[in-house]
Coordinates of C-alpha atoms in Angstrom, one line a residue:
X242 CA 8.6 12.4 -31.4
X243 CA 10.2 15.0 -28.8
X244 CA 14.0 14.1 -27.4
X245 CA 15.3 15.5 -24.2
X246 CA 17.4 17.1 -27.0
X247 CA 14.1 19.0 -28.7
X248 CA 13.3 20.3 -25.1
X249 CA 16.5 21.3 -24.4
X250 CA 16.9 23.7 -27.4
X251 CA 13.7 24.6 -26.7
X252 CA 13.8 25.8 -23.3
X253 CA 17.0 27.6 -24.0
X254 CA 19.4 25.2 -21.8
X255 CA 21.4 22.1 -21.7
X256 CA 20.5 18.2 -22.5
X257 CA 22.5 17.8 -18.5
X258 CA 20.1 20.8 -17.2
X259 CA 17.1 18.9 -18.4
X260 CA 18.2 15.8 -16.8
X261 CA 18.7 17.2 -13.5
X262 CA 15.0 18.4 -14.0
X263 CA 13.2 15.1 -14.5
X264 CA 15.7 13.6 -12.1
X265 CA 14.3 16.0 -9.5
X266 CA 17.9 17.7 -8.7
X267 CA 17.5 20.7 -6.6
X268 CA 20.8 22.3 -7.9
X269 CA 18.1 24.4 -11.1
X270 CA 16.6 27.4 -9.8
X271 CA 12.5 27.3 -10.3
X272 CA 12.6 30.0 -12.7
X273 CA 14.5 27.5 -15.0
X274 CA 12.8 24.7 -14.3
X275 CA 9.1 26.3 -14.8
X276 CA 10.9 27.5 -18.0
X277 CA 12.1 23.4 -18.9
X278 CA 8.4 21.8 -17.9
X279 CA 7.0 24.3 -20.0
X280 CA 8.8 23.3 -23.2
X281 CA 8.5 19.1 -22.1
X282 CA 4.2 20.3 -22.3
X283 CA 4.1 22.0 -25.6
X284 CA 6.6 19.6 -27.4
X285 CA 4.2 16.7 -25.6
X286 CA 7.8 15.2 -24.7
X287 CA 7.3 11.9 -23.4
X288 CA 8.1 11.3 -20.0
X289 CA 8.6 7.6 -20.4
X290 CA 11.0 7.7 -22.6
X291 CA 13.3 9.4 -19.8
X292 CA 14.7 5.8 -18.9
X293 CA 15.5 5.4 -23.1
X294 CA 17.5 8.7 -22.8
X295 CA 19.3 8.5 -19.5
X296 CA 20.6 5.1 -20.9
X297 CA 22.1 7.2 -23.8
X298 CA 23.4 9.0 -21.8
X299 CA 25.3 6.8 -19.1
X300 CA 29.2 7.1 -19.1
X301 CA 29.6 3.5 -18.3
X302 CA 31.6 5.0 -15.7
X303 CA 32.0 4.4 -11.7
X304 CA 34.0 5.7 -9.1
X305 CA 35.4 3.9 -6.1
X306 CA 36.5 6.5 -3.8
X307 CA 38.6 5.6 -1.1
X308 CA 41.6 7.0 1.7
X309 CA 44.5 5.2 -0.4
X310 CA 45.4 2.6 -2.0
X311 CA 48.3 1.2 0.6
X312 CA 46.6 -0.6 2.8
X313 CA 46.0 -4.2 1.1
X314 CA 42.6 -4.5 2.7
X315 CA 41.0 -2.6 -0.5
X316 CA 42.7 -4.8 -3.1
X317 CA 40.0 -7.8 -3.0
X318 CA 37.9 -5.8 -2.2
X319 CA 38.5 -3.3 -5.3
X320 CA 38.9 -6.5 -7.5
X321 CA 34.9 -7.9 -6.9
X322 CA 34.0 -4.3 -7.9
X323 CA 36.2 -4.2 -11.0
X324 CA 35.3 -8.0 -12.4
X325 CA 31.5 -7.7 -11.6
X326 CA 31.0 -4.3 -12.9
X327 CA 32.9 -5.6 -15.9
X328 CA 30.5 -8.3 -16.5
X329 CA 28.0 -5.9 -16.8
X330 CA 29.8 -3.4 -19.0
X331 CA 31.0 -0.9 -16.6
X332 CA 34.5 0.4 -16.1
X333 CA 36.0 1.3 -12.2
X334 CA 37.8 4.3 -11.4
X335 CA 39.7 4.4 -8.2
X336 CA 39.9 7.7 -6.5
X337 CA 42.1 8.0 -3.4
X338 CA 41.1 10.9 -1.2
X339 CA 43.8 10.9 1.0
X340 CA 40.9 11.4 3.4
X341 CA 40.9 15.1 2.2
X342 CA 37.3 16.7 1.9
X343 CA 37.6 18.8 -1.1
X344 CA 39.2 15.7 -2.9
X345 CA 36.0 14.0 -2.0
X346 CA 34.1 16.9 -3.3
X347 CA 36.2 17.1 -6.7
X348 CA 35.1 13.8 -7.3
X349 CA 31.7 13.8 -6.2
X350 CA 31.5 16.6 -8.9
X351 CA 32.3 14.1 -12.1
X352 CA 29.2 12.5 -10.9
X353 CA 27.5 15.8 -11.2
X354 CA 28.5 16.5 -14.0
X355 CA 27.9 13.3 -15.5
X356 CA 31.3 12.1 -16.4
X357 CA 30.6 8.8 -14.1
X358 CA 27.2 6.8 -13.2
X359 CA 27.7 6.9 -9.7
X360 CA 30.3 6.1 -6.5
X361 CA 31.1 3.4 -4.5
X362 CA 32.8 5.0 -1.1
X363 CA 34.8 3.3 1.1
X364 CA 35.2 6.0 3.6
X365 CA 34.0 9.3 3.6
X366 CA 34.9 12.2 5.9
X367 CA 32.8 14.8 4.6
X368 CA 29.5 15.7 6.8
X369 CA 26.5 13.4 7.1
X370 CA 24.5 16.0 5.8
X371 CA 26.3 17.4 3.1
X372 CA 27.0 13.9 1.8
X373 CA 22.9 12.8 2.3
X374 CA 22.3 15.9 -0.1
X375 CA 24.4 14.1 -2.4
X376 CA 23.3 10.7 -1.9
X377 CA 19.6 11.5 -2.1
X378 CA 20.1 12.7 -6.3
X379 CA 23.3 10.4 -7.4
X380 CA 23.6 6.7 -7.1
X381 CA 26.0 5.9 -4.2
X382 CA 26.9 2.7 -2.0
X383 CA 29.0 2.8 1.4
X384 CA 30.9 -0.2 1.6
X385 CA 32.6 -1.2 4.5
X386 CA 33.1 1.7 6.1
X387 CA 30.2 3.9 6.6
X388 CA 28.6 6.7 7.9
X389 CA 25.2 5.3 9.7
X390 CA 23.5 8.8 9.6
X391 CA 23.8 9.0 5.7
X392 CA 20.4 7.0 4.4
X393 CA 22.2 5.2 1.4
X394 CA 22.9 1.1 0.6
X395 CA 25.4 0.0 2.8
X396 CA 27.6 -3.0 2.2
X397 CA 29.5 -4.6 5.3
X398 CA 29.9 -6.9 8.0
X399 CA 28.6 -6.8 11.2
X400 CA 31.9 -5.1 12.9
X401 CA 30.0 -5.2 16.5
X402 CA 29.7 -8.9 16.3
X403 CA 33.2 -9.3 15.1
X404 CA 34.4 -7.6 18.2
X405 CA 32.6 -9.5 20.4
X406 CA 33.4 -12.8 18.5
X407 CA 37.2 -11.6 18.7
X408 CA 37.0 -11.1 22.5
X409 CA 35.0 -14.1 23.1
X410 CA 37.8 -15.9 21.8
X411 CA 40.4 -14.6 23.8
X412 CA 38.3 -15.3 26.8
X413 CA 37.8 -18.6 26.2
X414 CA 41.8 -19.1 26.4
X415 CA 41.5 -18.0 29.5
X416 CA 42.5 -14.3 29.0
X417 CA 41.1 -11.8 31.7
X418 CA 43.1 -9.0 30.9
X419 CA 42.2 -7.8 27.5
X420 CA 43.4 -4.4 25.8
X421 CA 42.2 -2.9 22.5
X422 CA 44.0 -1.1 19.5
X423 CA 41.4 0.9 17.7
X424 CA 41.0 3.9 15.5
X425 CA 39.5 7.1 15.9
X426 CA 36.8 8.5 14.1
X427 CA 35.9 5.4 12.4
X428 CA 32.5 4.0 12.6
X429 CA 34.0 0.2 12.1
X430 CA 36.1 0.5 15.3
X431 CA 33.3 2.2 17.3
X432 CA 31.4 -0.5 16.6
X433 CA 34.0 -3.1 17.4
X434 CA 34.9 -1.7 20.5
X435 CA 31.2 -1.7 21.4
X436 CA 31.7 -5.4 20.5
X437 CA 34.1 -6.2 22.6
X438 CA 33.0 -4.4 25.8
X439 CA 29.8 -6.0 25.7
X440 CA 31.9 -9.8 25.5
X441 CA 34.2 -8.9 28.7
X442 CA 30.7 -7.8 30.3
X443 CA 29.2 -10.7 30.4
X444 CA 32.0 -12.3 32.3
X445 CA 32.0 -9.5 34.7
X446 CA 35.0 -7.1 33.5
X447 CA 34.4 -3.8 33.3
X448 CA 37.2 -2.4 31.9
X449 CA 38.7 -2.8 27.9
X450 CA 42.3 -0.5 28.3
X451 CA 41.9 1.3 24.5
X452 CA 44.4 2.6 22.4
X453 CA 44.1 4.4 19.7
X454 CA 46.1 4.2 16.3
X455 CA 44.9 5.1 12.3
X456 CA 45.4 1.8 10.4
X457 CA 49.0 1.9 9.8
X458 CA 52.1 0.2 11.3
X459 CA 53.8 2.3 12.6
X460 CA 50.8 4.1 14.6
X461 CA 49.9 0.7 15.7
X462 CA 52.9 0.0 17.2
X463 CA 52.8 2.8 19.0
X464 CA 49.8 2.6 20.6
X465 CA 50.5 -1.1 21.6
X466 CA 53.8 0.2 23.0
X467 CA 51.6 2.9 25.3
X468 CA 49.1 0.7 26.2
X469 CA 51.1 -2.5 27.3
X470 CA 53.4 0.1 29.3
X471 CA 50.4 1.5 31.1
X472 CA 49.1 -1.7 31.4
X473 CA 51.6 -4.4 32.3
X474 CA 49.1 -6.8 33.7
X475 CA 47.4 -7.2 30.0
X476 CA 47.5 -10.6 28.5
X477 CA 45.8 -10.3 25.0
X478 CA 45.3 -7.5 22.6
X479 CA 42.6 -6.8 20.1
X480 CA 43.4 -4.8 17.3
X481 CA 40.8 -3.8 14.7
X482 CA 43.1 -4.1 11.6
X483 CA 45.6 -6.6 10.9
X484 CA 48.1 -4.5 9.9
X485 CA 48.1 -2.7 13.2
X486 CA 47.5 -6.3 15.0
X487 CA 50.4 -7.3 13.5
X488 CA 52.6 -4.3 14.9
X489 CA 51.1 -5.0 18.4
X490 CA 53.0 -8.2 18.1
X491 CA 56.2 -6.6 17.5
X492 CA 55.8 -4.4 19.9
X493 CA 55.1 -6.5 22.3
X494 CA 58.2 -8.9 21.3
X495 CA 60.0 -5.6 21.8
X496 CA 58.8 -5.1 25.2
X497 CA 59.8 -8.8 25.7
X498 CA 56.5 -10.4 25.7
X499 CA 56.9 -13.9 23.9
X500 CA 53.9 -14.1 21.7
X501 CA 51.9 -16.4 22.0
X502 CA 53.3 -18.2 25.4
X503 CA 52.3 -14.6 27.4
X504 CA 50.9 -12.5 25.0
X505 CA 47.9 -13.6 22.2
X506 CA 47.3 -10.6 19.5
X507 CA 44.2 -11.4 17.7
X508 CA 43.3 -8.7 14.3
X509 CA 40.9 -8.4 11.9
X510 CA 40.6 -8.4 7.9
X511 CA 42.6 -11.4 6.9
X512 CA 45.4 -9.7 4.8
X513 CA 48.4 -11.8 3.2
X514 CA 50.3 -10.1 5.9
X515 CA 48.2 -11.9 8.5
X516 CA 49.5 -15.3 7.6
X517 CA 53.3 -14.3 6.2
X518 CA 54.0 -12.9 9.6
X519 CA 55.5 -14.9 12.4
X520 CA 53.9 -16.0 14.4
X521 CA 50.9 -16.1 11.5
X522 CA 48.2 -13.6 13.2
X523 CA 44.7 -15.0 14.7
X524 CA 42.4 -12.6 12.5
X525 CA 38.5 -11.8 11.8
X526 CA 38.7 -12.9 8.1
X527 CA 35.9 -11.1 5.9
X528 CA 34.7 -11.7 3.1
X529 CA 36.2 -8.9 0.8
X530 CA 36.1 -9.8 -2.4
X531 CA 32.0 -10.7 -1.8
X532 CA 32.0 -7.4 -0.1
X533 CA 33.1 -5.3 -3.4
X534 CA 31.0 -7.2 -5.9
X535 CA 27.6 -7.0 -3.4
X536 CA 28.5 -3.3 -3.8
X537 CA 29.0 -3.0 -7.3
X538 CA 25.9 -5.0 -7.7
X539 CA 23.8 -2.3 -5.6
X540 CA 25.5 0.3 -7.5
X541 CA 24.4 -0.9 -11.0
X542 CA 20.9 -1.5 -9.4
X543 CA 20.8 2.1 -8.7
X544 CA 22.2 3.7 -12.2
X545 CA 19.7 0.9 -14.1
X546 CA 16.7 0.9 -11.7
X547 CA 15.3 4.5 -10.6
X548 CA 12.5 2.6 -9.4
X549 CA 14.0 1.0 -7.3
X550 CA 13.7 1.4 -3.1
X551 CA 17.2 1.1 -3.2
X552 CA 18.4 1.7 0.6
X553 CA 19.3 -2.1 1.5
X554 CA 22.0 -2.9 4.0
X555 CA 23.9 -6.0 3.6
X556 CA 25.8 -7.7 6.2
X557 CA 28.2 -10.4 5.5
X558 CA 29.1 -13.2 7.8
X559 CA 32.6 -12.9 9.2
X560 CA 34.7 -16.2 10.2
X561 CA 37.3 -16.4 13.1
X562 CA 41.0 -17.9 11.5
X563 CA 42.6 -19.1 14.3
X564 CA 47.0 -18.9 14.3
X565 CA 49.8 -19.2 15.9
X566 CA 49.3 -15.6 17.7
X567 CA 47.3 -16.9 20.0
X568 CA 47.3 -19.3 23.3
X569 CA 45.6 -20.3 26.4
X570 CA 46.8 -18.4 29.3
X571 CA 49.4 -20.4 31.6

């Protein structure tokens, strides 16, 4: 019997060229391909046992590519990819792109090249269409963060309904004056400060005074400091990480609001830092460890299954942890 070996010798190119034939990659020029199709016909190469031989050929291998590794929000995240892909034999790789596009790219390419299975990405700034090219040959899951005009399985909460959730709990303290710390060009904060416009809506407030920071302290804290200066009637923040929720309390004690007795600060994500701070942070906990091994799950599904009509989004519920950060209004 023919192996994608046989053809490959045959045709005058490489077992990975092959591959990328029968897997219907358009990175093979049609001269080459008529060349490969020609040899799988005379050989009589067996088309079923494709599946037999892409096994062989699996690395075991999967990448987790995300911005970096200092923000604690990946680590339980990262740990239900790591045990369940364990469980099934696969080893995790964690690539930190520092948010750079051609790291993203020169890690894409061990996926090409078939040095790993597939990717798990936790953030992406490359194009939507550039990273659909890629998603539509290589096995790939967004988890948590996403891009929602890349057609791939997607692994999250429902960030629009934690906004509103957040700011419906502020409300019902009594809070009418309500700012926002978000981040730019994040699909997660868009959709959380969609969230949270449509809660102050329904009771008639227009306005949700936005700031913007990146994730980190320090730009939190900033941002806080800006907005609660141009807005000195606010009462409650929203901030759409806990690290930078945690900095808007700080700032705020700084500007000498006393949190909570005039100032709540509710965050989201449910990091250790959230409950070692004082006062312990009001925060949307999710499910993170869940989150990673959902997306592992859907990854394996992928490498094991090309059958498989694969693009399934899965959103987790999200729970509201109420601290000592926030109050009723006086």
């Amino acid at each position: 019997m023919a192996t994608i070996v046989d053809v490959a010798k045959h045709a005058g190119v490489s077992t990975a060229t092959v591959s990328r034939v029968l897997n219907g990659s358009a990175n093979v020029s049609d001269k080459t391909k008529e060349r490969i199709m020609a040899a799988i016909e005379e050989l009589n190469y067996n088309p079923n046992a494709l599946g037999r031989n892409l096994r062989r050929m699996r690395t075991g291998l999967v990448l987790v590519m995300l911005p970096s590794i200092s923000n604690s929000f990946f680590s339980q995240v990262v740990k239900g990819m790591e045990q369940t892909g364990a469980a099934q034999s696969y080893t995790t790789m964690l690539c930190t792109t520092r948010s750079n596009p051609d790291r993203e790219r020169m890690f894409l390419n061990l996926v090409r090249n078939r040095q790993a299975d597939g990717v798990i990405l936790m953030s992406s700034c490359l194009p939507a269409e550039e990273l659909q090219s890629f998603c539509s040959q290589y096995p790939v899951v967004q988890c948590s963060e996403f891009n929602p005009d890349v057609d791939t399985p997607v692994v999250s909460i429902d960030n629009e309904q934690a906004g509103y959730d957040a700011v419906q709990y502020l409300l019902k303290l009594g809070h009418r004056h309500i700012g926002m710390i978000a981040a730019r060009g994040t699909h997660s904060s868009d959709l959380r400060l969609t969230g949270c416009r449509r809660a102050l809506a329904e009771y008639g407030i227009a306005d949700c005074p936005t700031a913007y920071g990146n994730f980190t302290y320090q730009s939190g804290y900033d941002a806080t400091r800006q907005l609660m200066q141009e807005q000195p009637n606010l009462t409650a923040l929203f901030a759409v990480s806990d690290v930078m929720a945690c900095a808007s309390i700080r700032a705020a004690q700084d500007l000498g609001r006393r949190v909570p007795e005039t100032f709540s600060v509710i965050g989201c994500d449910n990091i250790m830092l959230s409950y070692v701070i004082h006062p312990s942070l009001t925060t949307i906990a999710q499910p993170r460890y869940q989150l990673g091994s959902a997306a592992m799950q859907q990854l394996i599904a992928q490498i094991e299954n090309e059958t498989q009509e694969s693009h399934n989004c899965i959103f987790m519920e999200h729970t509201i942890i109420g601290r000592e950060s926030t109050a009723a209004i006086l």
